[in-house]
Amino acid sequence: MSDEKSVVEINEPGTPIEVAQSPEDRRQYLAFLQAVIDRMAHNSASLKQWLIPLLVFIYGIACKGGDENEIAVHMPIWGILASLTFWMLDAYYLMIERAYRKKFNKAVTGGVENYDMRIKKKHCGLCSWLVCVLAISNVLFYSAFILVGIYFIYIH
């Protein structure tokens, strides 16, 4: 039974009391972590679902306009900026998702206190974010739209 106990501080720091953790509490905690992971994955997919119609609209205006249309000339730049913005935000969601996946894996082995939803700063720093920016799935998806924008710039 000593495996199912954790230390919780109440009132004064340094005066721990032991509270038994039930298997149901552990399952509920894992469900909370999984819900956060699912939400971050959904946010990432939602970004991509919004970006594609936006870029179709922007690059469609760029295709339709000619040299006489000043708006159409600058539209590819707006498409590239939109792609970069969505890319950076998607990398943020991926970083948070990965941090919670690490937390989930630790929670499965019992290395984390129940209902502790905080993630470590080392998993959410600039380096972690840059790793997510350069994730192969993000690079391939967003660089394709940026290359289309560059193509439209050189056509005009």
mmCIF file of C-alpha atoms in Angstrom:
data_model
loop_
_atom_site.group_PDB
_atom_site.id
_atom_site.type_symbol
_atom_site.label_atom_id
_atom_site.label_comp_id
_atom_site.label_asym_id
_atom_site.label_seq_id
_atom_site.Cartn_x
_atom_site.Cartn_y
_atom_site.Cartn_z
ATOM 1 C CA MET A 1 0.000 0.000 0.000
ATOM 2 C CA SER A 2 2.980 2.298 0.350
ATOM 3 C CA ASP A 3 3.183 2.449 -3.457
ATOM 4 C CA GLU A 4 -0.203 4.160 -3.609
ATOM 5 C CA LYS A 5 0.654 7.013 -1.243
ATOM 6 C CA SER A 6 1.915 10.445 -2.074
ATOM 7 C CA VAL A 7 3.014 13.418 -0.042
ATOM 8 C CA VAL A 8 0.814 16.505 -0.077
ATOM 9 C CA GLU A 9 1.651 19.736 1.735
ATOM 10 C CA ILE A 10 -1.184 21.378 3.619
ATOM 11 C CA ASN A 11 -1.066 24.620 5.633
ATOM 12 C CA GLU A 12 2.582 25.030 6.617
ATOM 13 C CA PRO A 13 5.374 24.096 4.247
ATOM 14 C CA GLY A 14 7.415 21.222 5.613
ATOM 15 C CA THR A 15 4.531 19.484 7.391
ATOM 16 C CA PRO A 16 3.603 16.718 4.962
ATOM 17 C CA ILE A 17 0.723 14.348 5.433
ATOM 18 C CA GLU A 18 0.176 11.170 3.463
ATOM 19 C CA VAL A 19 -2.915 10.821 1.307
ATOM 20 C CA ALA A 20 -3.788 7.553 -0.419
ATOM 21 C CA GLN A 21 -4.264 7.766 -4.180
ATOM 22 C CA SER A 22 -6.928 5.523 -5.556
ATOM 23 C CA PRO A 23 -6.636 3.903 -8.992
ATOM 24 C CA GLU A 24 -9.740 5.876 -10.003
ATOM 25 C CA ASP A 25 -7.933 9.143 -9.180
ATOM 26 C CA ARG A 26 -5.000 8.012 -11.329
ATOM 27 C CA ARG A 27 -7.314 7.190 -14.256
ATOM 28 C CA GLN A 28 -9.084 10.539 -13.934
ATOM 29 C CA TYR A 29 -5.766 12.379 -13.877
ATOM 30 C CA LEU A 30 -4.595 10.540 -16.991
ATOM 31 C CA ALA A 31 -7.903 11.432 -18.653
ATOM 32 C CA PHE A 32 -7.319 15.123 -17.840
ATOM 33 C CA LEU A 33 -3.857 14.995 -19.381
ATOM 34 C CA GLN A 34 -5.165 13.192 -22.456
ATOM 35 C CA ALA A 35 -7.877 15.836 -22.861
ATOM 36 C CA VAL A 36 -5.224 18.578 -22.959
ATOM 37 C CA ILE A 37 -3.189 16.618 -25.508
ATOM 38 C CA ASP A 38 -6.295 16.115 -27.655
ATOM 39 C CA ARG A 39 -7.172 19.812 -27.427
ATOM 40 C CA MET A 40 -3.710 20.868 -28.626
ATOM 41 C CA ALA A 41 -3.866 18.389 -31.518
ATOM 42 C CA HIS A 42 -7.325 19.712 -32.424
ATOM 43 C CA ASN A 43 -6.049 23.308 -32.322
ATOM 44 C CA SER A 44 -3.232 22.378 -34.679
ATOM 45 C CA ALA A 45 -5.614 20.697 -37.116
ATOM 46 C CA SER A 46 -7.999 23.633 -36.881
ATOM 47 C CA LEU A 47 -5.203 26.040 -37.837
ATOM 48 C CA LYS A 48 -4.521 24.039 -40.959
ATOM 49 C CA GLN A 49 -8.227 23.923 -41.793
ATOM 50 C CA TRP A 50 -8.413 27.722 -41.596
ATOM 51 C CA LEU A 51 -5.187 28.353 -43.485
ATOM 52 C CA ILE A 52 -6.029 26.417 -46.646
ATOM 53 C CA PRO A 53 -9.211 28.353 -47.595
ATOM 54 C CA LEU A 54 -7.539 31.618 -46.613
ATOM 55 C CA LEU A 55 -4.612 30.933 -48.926
ATOM 56 C CA VAL A 56 -6.885 29.751 -51.731
ATOM 57 C CA PHE A 57 -8.667 33.104 -51.481
ATOM 58 C CA ILE A 58 -5.451 35.136 -51.289
ATOM 59 C CA TYR A 59 -3.639 33.299 -54.068
ATOM 60 C CA GLY A 60 -6.835 33.259 -56.160
ATOM 61 C CA ILE A 61 -6.871 37.058 -56.101
ATOM 62 C CA ALA A 62 -3.194 37.026 -57.046
ATOM 63 C CA CYS A 63 -3.958 34.769 -60.054
ATOM 64 C CA LYS A 64 -6.889 36.828 -61.233
ATOM 65 C CA GLY A 65 -5.271 40.244 -61.033
ATOM 66 C CA GLY A 66 -2.826 41.515 -63.579
ATOM 67 C CA ASP A 67 -0.130 44.173 -63.507
ATOM 68 C CA GLU A 68 -2.741 46.923 -63.500
ATOM 69 C CA ASN A 69 -4.310 45.633 -60.264
ATOM 70 C CA GLU A 70 -2.169 46.920 -57.378
ATOM 71 C CA ILE A 71 -3.945 44.725 -54.810
ATOM 72 C CA ALA A 72 -3.246 41.522 -56.719
ATOM 73 C CA VAL A 73 0.476 42.272 -56.863
ATOM 74 C CA HIS A 74 0.770 42.401 -53.062
ATOM 75 C CA MET A 75 -1.487 39.450 -52.276
ATOM 76 C CA PRO A 76 1.263 36.790 -52.420
ATOM 77 C CA ILE A 77 3.133 38.689 -49.710
ATOM 78 C CA TRP A 78 0.023 38.523 -47.519
ATOM 79 C CA GLY A 79 -0.217 34.801 -48.231
ATOM 80 C CA ILE A 80 3.393 34.260 -47.178
ATOM 81 C CA LEU A 81 2.858 36.300 -43.992
ATOM 82 C CA ALA A 82 -0.299 34.327 -43.178
ATOM 83 C CA SER A 83 1.574 31.056 -43.728
ATOM 84 C CA LEU A 84 4.421 32.148 -41.454
ATOM 85 C CA THR A 85 2.018 33.304 -38.743
ATOM 86 C CA PHE A 86 0.049 30.062 -38.802
ATOM 87 C CA TRP A 87 3.315 28.087 -38.848
ATOM 88 C CA MET A 88 4.575 29.799 -35.688
ATOM 89 C CA LEU A 89 1.258 29.286 -33.893
ATOM 90 C CA ASP A 90 1.105 25.650 -34.974
ATOM 91 C CA ALA A 91 4.614 25.125 -33.591
ATOM 92 C CA TYR A 92 3.435 26.566 -30.262
ATOM 93 C CA TYR A 93 0.534 24.094 -30.108
ATOM 94 C CA LEU A 94 2.879 21.234 -31.002
ATOM 95 C CA MET A 95 5.304 22.307 -28.257
ATOM 96 C CA ILE A 96 2.541 22.310 -25.624
ATOM 97 C CA GLU A 97 1.239 18.970 -26.896
ATOM 98 C CA ARG A 98 4.698 17.387 -26.649
ATOM 99 C CA ALA A 99 5.203 18.750 -23.120
ATOM 100 C CA TYR A 100 1.931 17.211 -21.978
ATOM 101 C CA ARG A 101 2.796 13.930 -23.700
ATOM 102 C CA LYS A 102 5.982 13.804 -21.612
ATOM 103 C CA LYS A 103 3.928 14.583 -18.512
ATOM 104 C CA PHE A 104 1.442 11.839 -19.449
ATOM 105 C CA ASN A 105 4.243 9.284 -19.882
ATOM 106 C CA LYS A 106 5.635 10.185 -16.453
ATOM 107 C CA ALA A 107 2.165 10.003 -14.918
ATOM 108 C CA VAL A 108 1.654 6.486 -16.313
ATOM 109 C CA THR A 109 4.756 5.280 -14.483
ATOM 110 C CA GLY A 110 3.711 7.102 -11.299
ATOM 111 C CA GLY A 111 6.448 9.718 -11.431
ATOM 112 C CA VAL A 112 4.035 12.651 -11.092
ATOM 113 C CA GLU A 113 1.660 13.756 -8.362
ATOM 114 C CA ASN A 114 -2.026 13.352 -9.193
ATOM 115 C CA TYR A 115 -3.771 16.412 -10.639
ATOM 116 C CA ASP A 116 -0.529 18.314 -11.220
ATOM 117 C CA MET A 117 -1.203 19.982 -14.572
ATOM 118 C CA ARG A 118 1.889 22.199 -14.614
ATOM 119 C CA ILE A 119 4.494 21.516 -17.275
ATOM 120 C CA LYS A 120 8.187 22.126 -16.850
ATOM 121 C CA LYS A 121 9.665 25.290 -18.295
ATOM 122 C CA LYS A 122 12.418 23.319 -19.989
ATOM 123 C CA HIS A 123 9.757 21.660 -22.151
ATOM 124 C CA CYS A 124 8.258 25.021 -23.189
ATOM 125 C CA GLY A 125 11.236 27.223 -23.877
ATOM 126 C CA LEU A 126 12.546 28.826 -27.031
ATOM 127 C CA CYS A 127 14.619 25.767 -27.963
ATOM 128 C CA SER A 128 11.598 23.467 -27.662
ATOM 129 C CA TRP A 129 9.561 25.851 -29.782
ATOM 130 C CA LEU A 130 12.272 26.016 -32.475
ATOM 131 C CA VAL A 131 12.423 22.215 -32.567
ATOM 132 C CA CYS A 132 8.673 22.234 -33.199
ATOM 133 C CA VAL A 133 9.004 24.921 -35.881
ATOM 134 C CA LEU A 134 11.504 22.684 -37.658
ATOM 135 C CA ALA A 135 9.444 19.498 -37.235
ATOM 136 C CA ILE A 136 9.313 17.762 -40.593
ATOM 137 C CA SER A 137 5.511 17.761 -40.704
ATOM 138 C CA ASN A 138 5.395 21.535 -40.182
ATOM 139 C CA VAL A 139 8.245 22.284 -42.563
ATOM 140 C CA LEU A 140 6.727 20.297 -45.423
ATOM 141 C CA PHE A 141 3.192 21.621 -44.916
ATOM 142 C CA TYR A 142 3.912 25.335 -44.498
ATOM 143 C CA SER A 143 6.927 25.657 -46.800
ATOM 144 C CA ALA A 144 4.784 24.410 -49.692
ATOM 145 C CA PHE A 145 2.414 27.357 -49.253
ATOM 146 C CA ILE A 146 5.304 29.779 -48.876
ATOM 147 C CA LEU A 147 6.861 28.473 -52.100
ATOM 148 C CA VAL A 148 3.540 29.006 -53.903
ATOM 149 C CA GLY A 149 3.595 32.606 -52.658
ATOM 150 C CA ILE A 150 7.143 33.108 -53.875
ATOM 151 C CA TYR A 151 6.135 31.654 -57.231
ATOM 152 C CA PHE A 152 3.310 34.225 -57.531
ATOM 153 C CA ILE A 153 5.689 37.045 -56.613
ATOM 154 C CA TYR A 154 8.045 36.101 -59.450
ATOM 155 C CA ILE A 155 5.188 35.706 -61.947
ATOM 156 C CA HIS A 156 4.239 39.356 -61.481
#
